[in-house]
Short mmCIF file of C-alpha atoms and ligand atoms in Angstrom, two decimals:
data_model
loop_
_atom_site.label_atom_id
_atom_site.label_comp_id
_atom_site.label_asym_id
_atom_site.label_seq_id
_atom_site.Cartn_x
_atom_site.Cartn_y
_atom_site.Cartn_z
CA UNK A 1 59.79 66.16 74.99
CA UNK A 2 61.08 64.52 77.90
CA UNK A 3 61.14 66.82 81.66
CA UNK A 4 64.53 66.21 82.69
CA UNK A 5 65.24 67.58 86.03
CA UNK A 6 68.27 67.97 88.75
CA UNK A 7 69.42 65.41 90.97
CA UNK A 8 68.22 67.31 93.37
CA UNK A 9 65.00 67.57 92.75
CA UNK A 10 64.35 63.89 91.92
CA UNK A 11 65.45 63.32 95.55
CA UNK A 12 63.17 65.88 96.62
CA UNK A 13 60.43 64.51 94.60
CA UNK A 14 61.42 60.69 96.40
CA UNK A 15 59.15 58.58 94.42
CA UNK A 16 57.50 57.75 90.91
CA UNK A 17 59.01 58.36 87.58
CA UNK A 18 61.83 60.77 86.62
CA UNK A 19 64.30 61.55 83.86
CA UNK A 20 67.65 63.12 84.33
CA UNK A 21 70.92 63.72 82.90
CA UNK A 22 74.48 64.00 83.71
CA UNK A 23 77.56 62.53 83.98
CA UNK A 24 79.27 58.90 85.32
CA UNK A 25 80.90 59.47 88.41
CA UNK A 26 81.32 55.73 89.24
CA UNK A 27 80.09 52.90 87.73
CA UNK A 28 80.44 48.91 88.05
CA UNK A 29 78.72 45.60 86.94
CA UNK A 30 77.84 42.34 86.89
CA UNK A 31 76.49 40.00 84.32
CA UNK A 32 72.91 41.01 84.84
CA UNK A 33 72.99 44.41 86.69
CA UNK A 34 75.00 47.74 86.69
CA UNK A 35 75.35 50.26 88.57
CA UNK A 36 75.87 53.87 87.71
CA UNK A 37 76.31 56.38 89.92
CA UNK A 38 75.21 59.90 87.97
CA UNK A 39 76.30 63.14 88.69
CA UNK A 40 74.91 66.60 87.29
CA UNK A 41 75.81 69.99 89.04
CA UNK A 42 73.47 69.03 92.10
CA UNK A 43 74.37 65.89 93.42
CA UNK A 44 74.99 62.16 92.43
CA UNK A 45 72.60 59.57 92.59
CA UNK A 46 72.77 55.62 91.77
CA UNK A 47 71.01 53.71 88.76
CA UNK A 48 70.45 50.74 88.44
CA UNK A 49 70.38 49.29 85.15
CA UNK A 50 69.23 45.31 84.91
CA UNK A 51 69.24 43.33 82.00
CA UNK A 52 66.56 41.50 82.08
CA UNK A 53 64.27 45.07 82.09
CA UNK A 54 66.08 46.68 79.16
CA UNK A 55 67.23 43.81 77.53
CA UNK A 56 70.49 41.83 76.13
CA UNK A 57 71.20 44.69 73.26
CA UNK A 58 70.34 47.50 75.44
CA UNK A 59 72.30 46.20 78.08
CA UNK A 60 75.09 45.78 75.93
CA UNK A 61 75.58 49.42 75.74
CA UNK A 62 75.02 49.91 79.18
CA UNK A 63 78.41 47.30 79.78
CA UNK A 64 80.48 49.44 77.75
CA UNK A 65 79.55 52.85 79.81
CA UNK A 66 82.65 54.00 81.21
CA UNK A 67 83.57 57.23 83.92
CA UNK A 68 82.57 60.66 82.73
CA UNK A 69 80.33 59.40 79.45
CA UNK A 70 77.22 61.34 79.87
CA UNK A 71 73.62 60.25 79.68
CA UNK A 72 70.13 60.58 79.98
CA UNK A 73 68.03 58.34 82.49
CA UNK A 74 64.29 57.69 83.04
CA UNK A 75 63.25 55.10 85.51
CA UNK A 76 62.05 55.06 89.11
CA UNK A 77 63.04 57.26 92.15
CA UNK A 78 63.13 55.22 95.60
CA UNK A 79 64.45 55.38 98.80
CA UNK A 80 67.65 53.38 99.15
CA UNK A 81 69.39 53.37 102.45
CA UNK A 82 72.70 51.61 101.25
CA UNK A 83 72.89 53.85 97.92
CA UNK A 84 75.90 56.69 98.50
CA UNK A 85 73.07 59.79 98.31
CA UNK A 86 69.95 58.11 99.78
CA UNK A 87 68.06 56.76 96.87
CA UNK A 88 68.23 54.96 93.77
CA UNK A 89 66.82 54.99 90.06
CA UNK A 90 65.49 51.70 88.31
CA UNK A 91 66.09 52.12 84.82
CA UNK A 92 63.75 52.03 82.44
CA UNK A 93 65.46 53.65 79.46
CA UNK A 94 68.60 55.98 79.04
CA UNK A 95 70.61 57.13 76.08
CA UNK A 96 74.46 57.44 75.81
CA UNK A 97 74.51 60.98 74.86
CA UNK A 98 78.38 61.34 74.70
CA UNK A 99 80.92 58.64 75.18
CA UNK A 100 84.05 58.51 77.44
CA UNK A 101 87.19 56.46 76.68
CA UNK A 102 89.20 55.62 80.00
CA UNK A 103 89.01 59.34 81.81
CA UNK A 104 92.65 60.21 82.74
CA UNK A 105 91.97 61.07 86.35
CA UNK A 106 91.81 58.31 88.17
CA UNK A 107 92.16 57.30 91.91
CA UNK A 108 95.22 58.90 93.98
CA UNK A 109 97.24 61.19 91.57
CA UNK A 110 99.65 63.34 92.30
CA UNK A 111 98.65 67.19 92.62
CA UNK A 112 100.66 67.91 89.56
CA UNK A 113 98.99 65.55 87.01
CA UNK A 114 95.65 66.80 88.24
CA UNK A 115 96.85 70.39 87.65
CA UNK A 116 97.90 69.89 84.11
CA UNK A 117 94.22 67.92 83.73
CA UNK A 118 92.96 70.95 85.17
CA UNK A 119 89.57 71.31 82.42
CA UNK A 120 88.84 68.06 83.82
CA UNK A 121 89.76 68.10 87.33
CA UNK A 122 86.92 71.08 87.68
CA UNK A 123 84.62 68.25 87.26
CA UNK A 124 85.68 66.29 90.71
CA UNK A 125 83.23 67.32 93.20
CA UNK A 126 85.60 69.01 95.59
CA UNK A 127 86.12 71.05 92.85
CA UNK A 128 82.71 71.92 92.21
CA UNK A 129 81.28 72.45 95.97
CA UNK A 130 84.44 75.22 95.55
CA UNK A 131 83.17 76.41 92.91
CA UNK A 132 79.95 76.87 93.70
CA UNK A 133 80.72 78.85 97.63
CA UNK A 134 82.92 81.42 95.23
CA UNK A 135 79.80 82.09 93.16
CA UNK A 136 77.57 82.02 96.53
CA UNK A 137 80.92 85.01 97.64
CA UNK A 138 81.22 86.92 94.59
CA UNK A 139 77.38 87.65 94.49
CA UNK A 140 77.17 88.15 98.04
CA UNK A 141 80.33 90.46 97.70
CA UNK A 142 78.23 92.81 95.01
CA UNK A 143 74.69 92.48 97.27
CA UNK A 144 76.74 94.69 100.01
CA UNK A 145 78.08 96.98 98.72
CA UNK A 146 75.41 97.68 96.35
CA UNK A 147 72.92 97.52 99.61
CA UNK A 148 74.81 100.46 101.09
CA UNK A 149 74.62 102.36 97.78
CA UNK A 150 77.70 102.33 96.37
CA UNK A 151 78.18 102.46 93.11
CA UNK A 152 80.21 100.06 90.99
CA UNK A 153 83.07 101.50 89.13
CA UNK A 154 85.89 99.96 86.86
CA UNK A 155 89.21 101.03 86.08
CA UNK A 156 92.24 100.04 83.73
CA UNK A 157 93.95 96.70 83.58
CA UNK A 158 96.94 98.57 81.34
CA UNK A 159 98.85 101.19 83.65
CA UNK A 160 101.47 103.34 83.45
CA UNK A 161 102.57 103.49 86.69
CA UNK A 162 103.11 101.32 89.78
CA UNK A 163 101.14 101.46 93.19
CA UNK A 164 102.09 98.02 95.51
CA UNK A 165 105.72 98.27 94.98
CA UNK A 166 107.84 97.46 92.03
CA UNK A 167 109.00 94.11 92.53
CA UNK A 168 105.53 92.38 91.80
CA UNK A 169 104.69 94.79 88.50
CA UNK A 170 104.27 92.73 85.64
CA UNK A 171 105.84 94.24 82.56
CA UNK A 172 103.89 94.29 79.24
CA UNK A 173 104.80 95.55 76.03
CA UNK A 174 102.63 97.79 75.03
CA UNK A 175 103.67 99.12 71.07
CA UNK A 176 106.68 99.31 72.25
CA UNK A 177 106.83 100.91 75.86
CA UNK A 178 106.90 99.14 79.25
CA UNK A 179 103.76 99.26 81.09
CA UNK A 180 102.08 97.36 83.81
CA UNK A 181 99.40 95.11 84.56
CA UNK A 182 97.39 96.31 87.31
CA UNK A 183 98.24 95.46 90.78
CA UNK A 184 94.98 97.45 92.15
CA UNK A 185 92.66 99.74 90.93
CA UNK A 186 93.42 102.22 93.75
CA UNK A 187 95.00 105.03 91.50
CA UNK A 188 92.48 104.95 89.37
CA UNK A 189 90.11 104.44 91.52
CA UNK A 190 91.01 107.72 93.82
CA UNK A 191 89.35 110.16 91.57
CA UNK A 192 86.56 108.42 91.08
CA UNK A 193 85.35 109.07 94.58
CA UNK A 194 85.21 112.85 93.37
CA UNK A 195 82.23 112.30 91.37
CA UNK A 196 80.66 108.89 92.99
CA UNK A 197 81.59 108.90 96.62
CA UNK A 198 81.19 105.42 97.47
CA UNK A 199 82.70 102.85 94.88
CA UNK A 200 83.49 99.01 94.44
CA UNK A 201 85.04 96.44 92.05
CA UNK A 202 85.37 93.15 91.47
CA UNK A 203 88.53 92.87 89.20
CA UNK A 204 91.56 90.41 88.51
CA UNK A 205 94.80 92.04 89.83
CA UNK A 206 97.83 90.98 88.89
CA UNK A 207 101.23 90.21 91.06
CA UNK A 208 104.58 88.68 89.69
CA UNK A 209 105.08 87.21 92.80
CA UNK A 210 108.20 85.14 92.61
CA UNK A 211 107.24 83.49 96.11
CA UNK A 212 105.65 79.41 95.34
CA UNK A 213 103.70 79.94 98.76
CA UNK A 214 100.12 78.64 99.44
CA UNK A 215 98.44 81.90 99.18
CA UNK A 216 99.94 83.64 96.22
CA UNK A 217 98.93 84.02 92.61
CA UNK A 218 100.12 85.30 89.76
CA UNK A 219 96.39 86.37 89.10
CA UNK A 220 93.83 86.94 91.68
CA UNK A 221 90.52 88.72 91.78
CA UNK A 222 90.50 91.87 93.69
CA UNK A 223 87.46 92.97 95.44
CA UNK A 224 88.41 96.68 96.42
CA UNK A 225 86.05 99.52 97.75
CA UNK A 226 87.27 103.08 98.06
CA UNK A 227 84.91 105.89 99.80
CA UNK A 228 85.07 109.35 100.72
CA UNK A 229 83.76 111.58 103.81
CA UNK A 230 86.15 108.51 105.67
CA UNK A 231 87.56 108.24 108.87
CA UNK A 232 90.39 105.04 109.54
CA UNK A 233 87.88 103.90 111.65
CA UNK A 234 84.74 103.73 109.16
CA UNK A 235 87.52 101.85 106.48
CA UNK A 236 87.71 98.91 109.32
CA UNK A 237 83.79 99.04 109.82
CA UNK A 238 83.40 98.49 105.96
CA UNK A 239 85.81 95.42 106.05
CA UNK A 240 84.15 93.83 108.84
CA UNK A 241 80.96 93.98 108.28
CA UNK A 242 81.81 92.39 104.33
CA UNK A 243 83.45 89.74 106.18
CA UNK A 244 80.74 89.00 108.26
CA UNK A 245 78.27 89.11 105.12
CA UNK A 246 80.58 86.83 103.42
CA UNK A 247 80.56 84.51 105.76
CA UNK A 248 77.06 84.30 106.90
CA UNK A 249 75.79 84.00 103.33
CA UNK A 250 78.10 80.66 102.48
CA UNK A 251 76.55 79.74 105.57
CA UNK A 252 73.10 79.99 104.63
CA UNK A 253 73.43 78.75 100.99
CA UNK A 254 76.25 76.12 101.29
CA UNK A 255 76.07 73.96 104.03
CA UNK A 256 75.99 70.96 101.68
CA UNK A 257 79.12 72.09 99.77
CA UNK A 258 81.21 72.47 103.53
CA UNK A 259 80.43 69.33 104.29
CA UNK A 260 81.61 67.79 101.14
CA UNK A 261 85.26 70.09 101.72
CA UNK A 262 84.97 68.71 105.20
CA UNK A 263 85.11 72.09 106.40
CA UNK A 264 84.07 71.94 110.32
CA UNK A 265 81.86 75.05 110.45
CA UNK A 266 81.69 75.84 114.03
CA UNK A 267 84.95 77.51 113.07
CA UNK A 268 83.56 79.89 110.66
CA UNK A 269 80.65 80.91 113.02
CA UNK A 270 82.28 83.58 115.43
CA UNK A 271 83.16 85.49 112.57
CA UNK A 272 79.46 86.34 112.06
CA UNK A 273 79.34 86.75 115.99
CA UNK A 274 82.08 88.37 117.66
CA UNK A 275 83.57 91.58 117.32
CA UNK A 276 86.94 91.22 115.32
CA UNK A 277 89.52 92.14 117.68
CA UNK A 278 91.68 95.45 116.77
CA UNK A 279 95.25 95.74 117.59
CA UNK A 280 97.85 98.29 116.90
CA UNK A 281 101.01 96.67 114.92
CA UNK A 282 102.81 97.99 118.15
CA UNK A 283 100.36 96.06 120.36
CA UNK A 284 100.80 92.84 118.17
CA UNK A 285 104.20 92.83 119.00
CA UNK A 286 103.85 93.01 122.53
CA UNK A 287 101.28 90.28 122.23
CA UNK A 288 104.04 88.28 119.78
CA UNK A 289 106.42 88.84 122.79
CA UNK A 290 104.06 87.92 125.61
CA UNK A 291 102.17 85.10 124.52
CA UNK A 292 104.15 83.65 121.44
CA UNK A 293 107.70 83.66 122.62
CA UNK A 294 108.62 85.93 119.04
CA UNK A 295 110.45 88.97 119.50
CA UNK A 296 110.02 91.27 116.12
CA UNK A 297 112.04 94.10 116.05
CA UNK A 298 110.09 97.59 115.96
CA UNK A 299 110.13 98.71 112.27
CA UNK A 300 110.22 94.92 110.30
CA UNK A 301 107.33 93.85 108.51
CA UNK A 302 105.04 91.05 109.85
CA UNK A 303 105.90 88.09 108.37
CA UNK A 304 103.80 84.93 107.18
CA UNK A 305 104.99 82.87 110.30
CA UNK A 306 103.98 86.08 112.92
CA UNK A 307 100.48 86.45 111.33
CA UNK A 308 100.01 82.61 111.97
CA UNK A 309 101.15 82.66 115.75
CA UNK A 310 99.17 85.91 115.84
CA UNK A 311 96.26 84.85 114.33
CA UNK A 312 96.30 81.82 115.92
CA UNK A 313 95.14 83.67 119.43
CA UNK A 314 91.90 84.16 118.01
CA UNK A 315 89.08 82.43 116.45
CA UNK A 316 87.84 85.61 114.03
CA UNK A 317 89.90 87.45 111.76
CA UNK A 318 91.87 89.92 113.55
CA UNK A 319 93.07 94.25 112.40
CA UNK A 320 96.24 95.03 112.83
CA UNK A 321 96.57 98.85 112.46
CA UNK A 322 99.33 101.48 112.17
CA UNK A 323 102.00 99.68 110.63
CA UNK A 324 105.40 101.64 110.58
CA UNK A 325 105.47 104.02 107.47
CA UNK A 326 108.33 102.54 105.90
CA UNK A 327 106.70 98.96 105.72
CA UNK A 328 103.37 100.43 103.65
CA UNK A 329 102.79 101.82 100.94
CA UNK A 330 103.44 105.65 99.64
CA UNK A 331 99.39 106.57 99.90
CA UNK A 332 98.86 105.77 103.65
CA UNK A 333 97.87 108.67 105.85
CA UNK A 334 100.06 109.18 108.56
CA UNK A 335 98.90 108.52 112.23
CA UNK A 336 97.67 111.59 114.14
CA UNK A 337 100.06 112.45 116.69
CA UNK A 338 102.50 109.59 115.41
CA UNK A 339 104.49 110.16 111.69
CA UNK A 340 106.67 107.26 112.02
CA UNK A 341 103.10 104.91 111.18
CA UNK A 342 100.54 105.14 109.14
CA UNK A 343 96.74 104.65 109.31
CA UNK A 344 96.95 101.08 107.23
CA UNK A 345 94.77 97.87 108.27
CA UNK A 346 95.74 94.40 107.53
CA UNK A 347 93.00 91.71 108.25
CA UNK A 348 94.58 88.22 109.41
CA UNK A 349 92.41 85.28 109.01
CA UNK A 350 92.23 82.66 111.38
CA UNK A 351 93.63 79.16 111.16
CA UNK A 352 96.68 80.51 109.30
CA UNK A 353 95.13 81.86 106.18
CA UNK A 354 97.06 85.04 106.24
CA UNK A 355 96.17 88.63 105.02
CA UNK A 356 92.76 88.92 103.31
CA UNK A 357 92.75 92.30 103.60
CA UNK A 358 94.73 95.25 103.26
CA UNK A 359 93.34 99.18 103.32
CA UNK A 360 94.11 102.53 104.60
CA UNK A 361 92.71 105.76 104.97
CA UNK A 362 94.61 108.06 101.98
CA UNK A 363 97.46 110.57 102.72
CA UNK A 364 96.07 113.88 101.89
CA UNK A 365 99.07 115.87 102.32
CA UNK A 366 99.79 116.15 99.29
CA UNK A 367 103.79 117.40 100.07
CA UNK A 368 104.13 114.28 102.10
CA UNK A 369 102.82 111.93 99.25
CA UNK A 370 105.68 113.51 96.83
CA UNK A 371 108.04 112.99 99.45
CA UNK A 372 107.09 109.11 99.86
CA UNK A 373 107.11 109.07 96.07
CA UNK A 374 110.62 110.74 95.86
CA UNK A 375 111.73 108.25 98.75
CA UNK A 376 110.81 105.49 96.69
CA UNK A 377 112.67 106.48 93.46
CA UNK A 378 109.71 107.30 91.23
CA UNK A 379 109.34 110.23 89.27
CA UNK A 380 106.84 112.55 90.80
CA UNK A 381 105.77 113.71 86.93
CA UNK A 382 104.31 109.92 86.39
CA UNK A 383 102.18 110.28 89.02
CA UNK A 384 100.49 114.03 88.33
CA UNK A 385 97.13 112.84 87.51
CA UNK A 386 97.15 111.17 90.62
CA UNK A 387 98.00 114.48 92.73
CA UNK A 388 95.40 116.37 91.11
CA UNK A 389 92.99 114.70 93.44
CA UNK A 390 94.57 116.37 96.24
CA UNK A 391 94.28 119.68 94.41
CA UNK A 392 91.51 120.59 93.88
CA UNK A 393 88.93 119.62 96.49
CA UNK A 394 90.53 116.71 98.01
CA UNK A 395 88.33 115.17 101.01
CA UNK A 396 89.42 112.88 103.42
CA UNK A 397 88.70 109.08 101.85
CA UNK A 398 90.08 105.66 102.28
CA UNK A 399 89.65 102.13 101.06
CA UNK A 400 90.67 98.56 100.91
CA UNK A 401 91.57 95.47 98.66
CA UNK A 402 90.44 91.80 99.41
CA UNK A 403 91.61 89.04 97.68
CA UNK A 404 88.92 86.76 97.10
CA UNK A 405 91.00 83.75 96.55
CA UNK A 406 92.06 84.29 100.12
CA UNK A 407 88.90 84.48 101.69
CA UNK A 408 87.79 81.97 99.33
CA UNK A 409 90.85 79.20 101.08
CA UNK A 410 89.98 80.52 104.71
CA UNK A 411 86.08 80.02 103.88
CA UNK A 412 86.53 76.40 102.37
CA UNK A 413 89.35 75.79 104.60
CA UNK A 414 91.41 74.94 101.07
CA UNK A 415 95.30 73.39 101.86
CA UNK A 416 95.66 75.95 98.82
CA UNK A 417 94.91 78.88 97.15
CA UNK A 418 95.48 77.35 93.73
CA UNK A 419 92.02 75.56 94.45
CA UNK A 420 90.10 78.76 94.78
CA UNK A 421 90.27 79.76 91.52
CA UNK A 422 89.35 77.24 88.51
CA UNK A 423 92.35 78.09 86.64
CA UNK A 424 95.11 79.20 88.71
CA UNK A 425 98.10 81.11 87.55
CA UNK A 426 101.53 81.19 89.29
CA UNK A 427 104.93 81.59 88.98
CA UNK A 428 105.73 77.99 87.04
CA UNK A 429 101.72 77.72 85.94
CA UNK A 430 100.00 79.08 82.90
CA UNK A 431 98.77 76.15 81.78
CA UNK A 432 95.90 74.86 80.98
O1 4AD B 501 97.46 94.54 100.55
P1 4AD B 501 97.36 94.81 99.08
O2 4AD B 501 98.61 94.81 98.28
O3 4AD B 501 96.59 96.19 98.96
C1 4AD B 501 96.31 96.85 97.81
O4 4AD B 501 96.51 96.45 96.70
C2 4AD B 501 95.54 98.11 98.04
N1 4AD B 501 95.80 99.02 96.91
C3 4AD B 501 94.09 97.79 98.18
C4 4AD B 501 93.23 99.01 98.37
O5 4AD B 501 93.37 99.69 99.37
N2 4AD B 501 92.37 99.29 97.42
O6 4AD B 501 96.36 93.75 98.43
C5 4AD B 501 95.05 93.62 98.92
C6 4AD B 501 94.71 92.16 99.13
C7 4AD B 501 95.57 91.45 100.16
O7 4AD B 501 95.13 91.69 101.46
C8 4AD B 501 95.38 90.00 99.76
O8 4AD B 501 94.16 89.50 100.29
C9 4AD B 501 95.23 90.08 98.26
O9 4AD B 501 94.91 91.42 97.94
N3 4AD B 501 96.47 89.70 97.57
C10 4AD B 501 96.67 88.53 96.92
N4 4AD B 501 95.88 87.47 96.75
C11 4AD B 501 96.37 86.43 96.05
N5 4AD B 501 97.60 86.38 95.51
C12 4AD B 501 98.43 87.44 95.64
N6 4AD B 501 99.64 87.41 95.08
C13 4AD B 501 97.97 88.58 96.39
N7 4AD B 501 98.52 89.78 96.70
C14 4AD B 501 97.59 90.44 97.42
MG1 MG B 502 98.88 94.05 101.98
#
């Protein structure tokens, strides 16, 4: 039995004899030598296959080897300054393992042919440095909240009743009645807290989001925490001190995979070292008006293009807090002092990539949560299950949702969000 090993730990191992075993990334060749560049999930190194050590029928097979056909290799490791990683394999033996007949992708294609070759697009190595950072932040995502003893919890995919607004519900038939896809797990996540305290999830949420924007999908995965005993302030704490974890542990493990995205990292580091600054939504205006020339009027949501300006300003994410009530949602706890906002956070990621984070601390009243229900046009019996957290023992608690696929874009410094997730859906994409 042959040792095969990684890439990546040939190149470690520099010299003497090796076997490994991937895929073409690039090949070419003469009448006496070729040249394959391998790839596994590692790295890519260059072979060199010469006729006149494997020879004429060998060879022969070697010719024919075309992008993407996969193989195994044994031969010699050496330095090799002009190969594209560093070193370089002489051949000794290698076996076609599975052939590959002119791969589709090819050179300069537009982004829609590479999203309907999607299954083989994931192969490219942007997409795989990608893909590995959102393992390195979905891991890193469970290792802190799990550190601080939280527990994690999971709730339905199938509900009965909307929490984000109706316009993004998806509809599913469900024997016969019209229910939804979840847009969070907050409802159900609310009376959890009863029994657990401190909870997390890692979940897909789902969003009919009519809006063909660079940071909206269909389907996202929803990393939302939800703890009780809070205070506004501790729901802030939470988010940015994850963000700071988040980032510091790509750091650490994926340097390599930056550098192949290009991202330029010295624009990742304050996040780990500054203070995120914290602004009131009425303060944000007044910087808006001061140092961005925008005038908002007192009441309107933020929009894409004010976060941007906003965000701009600084080189962490920033928290904008105490939104007016009637741009949030129904569960928000009213300011203290102040009952035209509400104790809501949106985080703002720098370099334009939006809202990664939205949370509040939870409306405990429960006579004003009817009200904002009534307000809204739902029907207050729906939503009973729900109130019974405020009846019987309710505690002050908050929480907060962030979409990974967003911080996954900022992090990677992605042109879109439909390359943070291996198969993304949107309005006009459910295929492949
Ligand atoms: O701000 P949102 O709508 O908040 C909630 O759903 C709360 N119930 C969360 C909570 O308190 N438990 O969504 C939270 C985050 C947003 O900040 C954004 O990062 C992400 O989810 N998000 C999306 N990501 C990708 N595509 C979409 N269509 C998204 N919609 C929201
Ligand atoms: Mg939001």
């Amino acid at each position: 039995m042959t040792d095969y090993l990684s890439i990546k730990q040939v190149m470690e191992q520099g010299s003497g004899e090796v076997a490994i075993r991937g895929w073409v990334y690039r090949e070419r060749g003469s009448k006496k030598l070729k040249f394959i560049v391998l790839r596994d999930s590692t790295n890519i190194i260059q072979c060199v296959i010469a006729r006149d050590d494997i020879g004429d029928e060998k060879f022969g097979i070697a010719d024919k080897i075309q992008i993407e056909a996969s193989m195994e290799i044994q031969g010699t490791i050496k330095k090799e300054d002009r190969a594209p990683t560093g070193y370089e394999i002489l051949v000794k033996d290698f076996r076609l393992v599975g052939e590959s007949d002119k791969f589709p992708i090819t050179k300069d294609q537009s982004v829609e042919f590479l999203a309907d070759k999607r299954h083989l697009w994931l192969r490219s190595r942007k997409m795989t440095a990608i893909l590995k950072i959102r393992s390195t932040l979905f891991g890193a995502y469970h290792d802190y909240f799990r550190g601080q003893g939280f527990y994690e919890y999971q709730s339905p995919i199938f509900q009965g009743i909307q929490c984000e607004g109706g316009s993004t519900l998806f509809e599913v038939n469900y024997f016969g009645k019209p229910i939804y896809l979840a847009q969070t797990w907050q409802l159900y996540a609310e009376p959890a807290i009863f029994s657990l305290e401190k909870i997390y999830t890692l979940a897909p949420s789902f969003r009919a989001e009519r809006s063909k924007t660079s940071r909206h999908l269909t389907e996202y995965w929803h990393a939302e925490m939800e703890v009780a005993w809070s205070n506004f302030r501790m729901i802030q704490d939470y988010g940015e001190g994850l963000l700071k974890h988040l980032v510091k542990t790509v750091l650490e493990k994926n340097k390599a995979e930056l550098e192949i995205l290009g991202r330029d990292i010295t624009k990742l580091q304050p996040t780990i070292e500054k203070p995120f600054p914290r602004m009131t939504y009425t303060e944000a205006l007044k910087i808006l008006k001061e140092k961005c020339d925008m005038e908002v009027e007192w009441g309107k949501d933020l929009r894409t293009i004010e976060e941007d300006k906003i965000s701009q300003l600084y080189d962490t994410p920033i928290i904008i807090t105490d939104y007016p009530k009637v741009v949030k949602a129904f569960y928000m706890k009213e300011t203290e002092g102040n009952p035209d906002t509400v104790q809501g956070c949106d985080f703002i990621a720098p370099d334009g990539y939006g809202e990664i984070i939205g949370g509040s601390q939870r409306e405990d009243n429960i006579d004003k949560i009817k009200e904002n229900l009534v307000a809204m046009g739902e029907k207050i019996e729906n939503y009973e299950f729900y109130l019974d957290t405020r009846r019987w023992g309710s505690v002050p608690h908050g929480g907060f949702g962030l979409g990974m696929e967003r911080v996954i874009s900022w992090i990677c410094g992605l042109d879109t969000i439909k390359d943070a997730i291996p198969f993304p859906r949107t309005m006009t994409r459910y295929t492949p």
